[in-house]
C-alpha positions as a printed Julia matrix, in Angstrom:
334×3 Matrix{Float64}:
 -23.21   13.27  -43.65
 -25.15   14.74  -40.81
 -23.7    14.84  -37.28
 -24.85   11.92  -35.07
 -27.17   12.84  -32.13
 -25.08   12.93  -28.94
 -28.15   11.48  -26.91
 -28.09    8.45  -29.21
 -24.35    7.82  -28.41
 -25.03    8.34  -24.92
 -27.95    5.79  -24.91
 -25.62    3.34  -26.71
 -22.83    3.8   -23.98
 -25.39    3.37  -21.21
 -26.67    0.16  -22.59
 -23.09   -1.11  -23.25
 -22.22   -0.33  -19.59
 -25.25   -1.87  -17.99
 -25.67   -4.78  -20.45
 -29.46   -4.51  -20.37
 -31.78   -2.43  -22.4
 -34.49   -2.01  -19.83
 -32.22   -0.75  -17.15
 -30.39    1.51  -19.57
 -33.83    2.99  -20.89
 -34.75    3.51  -17.14
 -31.53    5.4   -16.43
 -31.96    7.61  -19.59
 -35.59    8.12  -18.72
 -36.77    6.58  -22.16
 -38.89    3.85  -23.13
 -37.03    0.63  -24.38
 -38.5     1.14  -27.78
 -37.15    4.74  -28.01
 -33.69    3.47  -26.84
 -33.64    0.68  -29.29
 -34.61    3.25  -32.01
 -31.66    5.21  -31.19
 -29.11    2.37  -31.24
 -30.74    0.98  -34.49
 -30.04    4.59  -35.93
 -26.31    4.4   -35.16
 -26.21    0.75  -36.41
 -27.75    1.83  -39.68
 -25.39    4.84  -39.98
 -22.23    2.65  -39.41
 -23.53   -0.44  -41.25
 -22.59   -2.53  -38.39
 -24.36   -4.59  -35.67
 -23.4    -3.15  -32.09
 -25.08   -5.56  -29.76
 -25.89   -9.31  -29.69
 -29.39   -9.61  -28.02
 -29.8   -12.47  -25.5
 -32.37  -13.82  -22.93
 -30.57  -11.97  -20.17
 -29.53   -8.71  -21.75
 -27.31   -7.52  -24.58
 -23.66   -8.0   -25.2
 -21.26   -5.85  -27.32
 -20.28   -7.22  -30.59
 -16.55   -6.63  -31.74
 -17.5    -3.58  -33.64
 -19.65   -2.35  -30.59
 -16.66   -2.7   -28.4
 -14.51   -0.7   -30.71
 -16.96    2.15  -30.78
 -17.59    2.06  -27.09
 -13.79    2.3   -26.3
 -13.56    5.09  -28.65
 -16.28    7.41  -27.17
 -16.18    6.45  -23.63
 -13.13    8.67  -22.65
 -14.96   11.62  -24.28
 -18.19   10.99  -22.38
 -16.35   10.66  -19.33
 -14.49   14.01  -19.98
 -17.9    15.72  -20.49
 -19.2    14.35  -17.31
 -16.26   15.55  -15.3
 -16.36   18.82  -16.85
 -19.91   19.29  -15.72
 -19.39   17.91  -12.22
 -19.61   20.87   -9.66
 -16.58   21.48   -8.07
 -16.24   22.75   -4.52
 -13.29   24.83   -3.21
 -11.08   22.56   -1.02
 -10.56   23.62    2.65
  -6.88   24.01    3.58
  -7.45   22.31    6.93
  -9.22   19.21    5.47
  -7.17   16.62    3.9
  -8.49   13.42    2.21
  -5.82   10.7     1.7
  -6.15    7.28   -0.16
  -3.87    4.38    0.97
  -3.66    0.63    1.07
  -5.45   -0.81    4.16
  -2.35   -2.88    5.12
  -0.2     0.3     5.29
  -2.88    2.24    7.14
  -3.19   -0.3     9.95
   0.43   -1.3    10.28
   2.23    2.14    9.85
   0.18    5.31    9.33
  -2.6     4.98   11.95
  -0.48    4.27   14.95
   1.44    7.45   14.18
  -1.53    9.79   13.42
  -2.05   10.93   16.98
   1.28   12.53   16.86
   0.25   14.45   13.82
  -3.15   15.55   15.25
  -1.56   16.58   18.64
   0.95   18.85   16.8
  -1.64   20.21   14.3
  -5.08   20.0    15.95
  -6.65   22.2    13.26
  -6.26   19.36   10.6
  -9.06   17.22    9.67
  -7.98   14.0     8.22
 -10.11   11.55    5.93
  -8.44    8.16    5.05
  -9.88    6.04    2.33
  -8.69    2.61    1.9
  -8.14    1.52   -1.74
  -5.71   -0.74   -3.42
  -6.41    0.16   -6.99
  -4.99    2.86   -9.23
  -6.63    6.12   -8.4
  -7.77    8.64  -11.2
  -7.32   12.0    -9.3
  -9.21   13.79  -12.1
 -12.42   11.69  -11.44
 -11.8    11.43   -7.62
 -11.93   15.25   -7.12
 -12.43   14.88   -3.47
  -9.01   13.16   -2.92
  -6.05   15.35   -2.33
  -3.12   12.79   -2.2
  -2.23    9.16   -1.79
   0.33    6.82   -0.19
   1.37    3.98   -2.54
   3.93    1.17   -2.75
   5.31    1.19   -6.07
   8.11    2.04   -8.51
   7.81    5.73   -8.01
   6.64    6.9   -11.42
   3.05    7.56  -11.83
   2.2     9.57  -15.04
   0.73   13.13  -14.23
   1.52   12.78  -10.57
   4.05   14.16   -8.15
   5.86   11.34   -6.27
   7.78   11.87   -3.04
   9.97    9.12   -1.69
   9.32    8.15    1.76
  11.33    5.1     2.61
  12.37    1.73    1.18
  11.2    -1.67    2.62
  12.84   -4.97    3.19
  11.6    -8.51    3.09
  12.88  -11.32    5.51
  11.62  -14.72    6.59
   9.51  -14.7     9.75
   7.52  -17.2    11.62
   5.29  -17.55   14.59
   6.91  -18.44   18.1
   4.51  -21.56   17.89
   5.87  -22.71   14.73
   9.47  -22.42   15.97
   8.62  -24.39   19.12
   7.07  -27.08   17.23
   9.71  -27.54   14.45
  12.69  -25.75   15.7
  14.27  -22.51   14.31
  15.36  -22.98   10.57
  18.93  -22.28    9.41
  19.84  -20.76    6.04
  20.73  -24.28    4.75
  17.45  -26.13    5.8
  14.84  -23.28    5.43
  13.44  -24.85    2.21
  12.41  -27.9     4.44
  10.08  -25.81    6.58
   6.41  -24.93    5.35
   6.73  -21.82    3.28
   3.93  -19.46    2.55
   4.03  -17.92   -0.97
   4.56  -19.13   -4.45
   7.41  -20.61   -6.32
   9.5   -17.93   -8.1
   9.68  -14.34   -7.22
  11.38  -13.24   -4.19
  11.74  -16.62   -2.67
  13.69  -17.81   -5.57
  15.94  -14.69   -5.14
  16.32  -15.57   -1.41
  17.42  -19.06   -1.89
  19.75  -18.04   -4.79
  21.41  -15.38   -2.69
  21.57  -17.05    0.71
  21.63  -20.77   -0.08
  19.25  -23.65    0.58
  16.97  -25.37   -1.77
  13.75  -23.84   -3.02
  10.71  -26.27   -2.15
   8.68  -27.72   -4.93
   5.49  -27.01   -3.08
   4.45  -24.15   -0.96
   1.72  -24.45    1.8
  -0.43  -21.67    0.79
  -0.75  -18.68   -1.59
  -2.41  -15.51   -0.68
  -3.3   -12.59   -2.98
  -3.26  -10.13    0.01
  -0.2    -9.21    1.89
  -2.04   -8.49    5.13
  -3.63  -11.98    5.19
  -0.46  -13.41    4.34
   1.32  -12.02    7.44
  -1.53  -12.99    9.51
  -1.34  -16.46    8.39
   2.23  -16.63    9.37
   1.34  -15.28   12.81
  -1.08  -17.93   13.19
   1.61  -20.75   12.65
   0.68  -21.75    9.22
   4.27  -21.32    7.79
   7.18  -19.25    7.06
   6.47  -15.96    5.37
   8.95  -13.81    3.41
   7.6   -10.83    5.28
   7.66   -7.26    4.21
   8.9    -5.31    7.3
   6.35   -2.6     7.08
   3.73   -5.19    7.78
   5.6    -7.65    9.82
   7.33   -5.18   12.19
   4.2    -4.54   14.47
   3.55   -8.38   14.56
   7.39   -8.9    15.59
   7.04   -6.24   18.32
   3.89   -7.68   19.7
   5.6   -11.19   19.77
   3.37  -12.72   17.08
   6.1   -13.18   14.65
  10.03  -13.84   14.9
  12.45  -12.52   12.4
  14.51  -15.58   11.58
  17.82  -14.12   10.22
  19.78  -11.01    9.9
  19.96  -11.44    6.32
  17.32   -9.49    4.17
  16.46   -8.49    0.68
  15.66   -4.98   -0.42
  11.86   -4.83   -1.59
  11.47   -4.2    -5.29
   9.23   -1.19   -4.56
   9.29    1.59   -2.06
   6.57    3.75   -0.31
   5.67    7.19   -1.77
   3.43   10.17   -1.17
   1.65   10.98   -4.49
  -0.59   13.86   -5.42
  -1.89   15.58   -8.59
  -0.69   19.18   -9.53
  -3.98   20.8    -8.18
  -2.85   19.72   -4.6
   0.69   21.34   -4.87
  -0.52   24.47   -3.04
  -2.8    22.67   -0.52
  -1.6    24.0     2.9
  -2.98   20.93    4.81
  -1.02   18.72    2.49
   2.22   20.76    2.91
   1.87   20.14    6.85
   1.07   16.52    6.12
   3.99   16.14    3.88
   6.56   17.7     6.25
   5.26   15.55    9.11
   5.3    12.28    6.99
   8.8    12.89    5.93
   9.92   13.22    9.55
   8.21   10.12   10.63
   9.64    8.27    7.48
  13.12    9.47    8.36
  12.84    8.4    12.02
  11.38    4.97   10.96
  14.18    4.45    8.63
  16.8     5.22   11.11
  15.15    2.98   13.64
  15.01    0.05   11.23
  18.72    0.52   10.47
  19.79    0.61   14.12
  17.98   -2.51   15.32
  19.46   -5.69   13.74
  16.8    -7.77   12.03
  16.06  -10.81   14.07
  17.91   -9.69   17.24
  16.93   -7.42   20.22
  18.35   -3.85   20.28
  21.87   -3.86   21.89
  22.29   -2.2    25.08
  24.6     0.65   25.08
  27.98   -0.15   26.81
  29.82    2.51   28.89
  32.79    4.28   27.56
  36.07    2.6    28.48
  37.28    5.65   30.57
  34.0     5.66   32.57
  34.06    1.94   33.04
  37.65    2.09   34.4
  36.73    4.98   36.81
  33.88    2.82   38.27
  36.15   -0.2    38.48
  38.84    1.86   40.38
  36.4     3.26   42.66
  35.03   -0.05   43.55
  38.41   -1.28   44.41
  39.02    1.74   46.63
  35.7     1.08   48.42
  36.58   -2.5    48.92
  40.13   -1.41   50.14
  38.6     0.96   52.78
  36.17   -1.74   53.91
  38.99   -4.18   54.44
  41.16   -1.65   56.24
  38.24   -0.87   58.43
  37.89   -4.46   59.45
  41.66   -4.83   60.47
  41.62   -1.86   62.84
  40.93   -2.62   66.46
């Protein structure tokens, strides 16, 4: 059997991806008739129909889907191999991270990095999905909230996260501050199950049958709580800036450790990137300081003011008594 022409397989894959023969033919710089002929040749070779034709385009048959899934990785590899690669500058760094982490944690700290290393050129790209660093050759590293294991990537632990019920001052003023026992009677944001169930199982109270609202985005979830919609089991990385600004109040000292943690991840090709080495060292220092600060300040309470040592307190009290005695003696003198 002769080898199948690669251009026919490429035409088939293009039609499968676009779902339209006319657009696929234009992308391949062919006529629709020529592309149809190529696809028909593959169908005759396999003895299978690969597309279902409809008024709005074409759709893969089950056999067509199997073929497409088989050849797509190889076509992607060929495309990647032929993509021109530029040498990365050591003072330019491209980082992918989630928008919520960027706005709540990283961006407020970046001025310190650039003040200490003004030669660095940082490019932040917001993305919540899984990144293929082989295809995204311009990206050097990423920051992700996850389990810590990504195949083929180096993962550096930055810090753990914690979750705690938080609410807006307006909601507390309207409904009062909840207790551990009656928290389930308040409007809660989220969904039955998950961490809320774990919270009530560990700290008491009754899980409500109905939640006020469900969000698929953590940042919008915390914003909704800040607007007074309800109580959110807030992740401290996102909730802390809102708490510091007075938009949210942490309701209890009790808290749950988040099931995931924050990591710096990067492919093997970035191991010797000097800009990334500088960024990694700075990021670990910031993460350590943040973790220490979070441990020192009790959740839901203001930071305690330091009390003077006993010896110093006694000295000041003794001194004050001596001063008072001198003043009293002076008044008794003629």
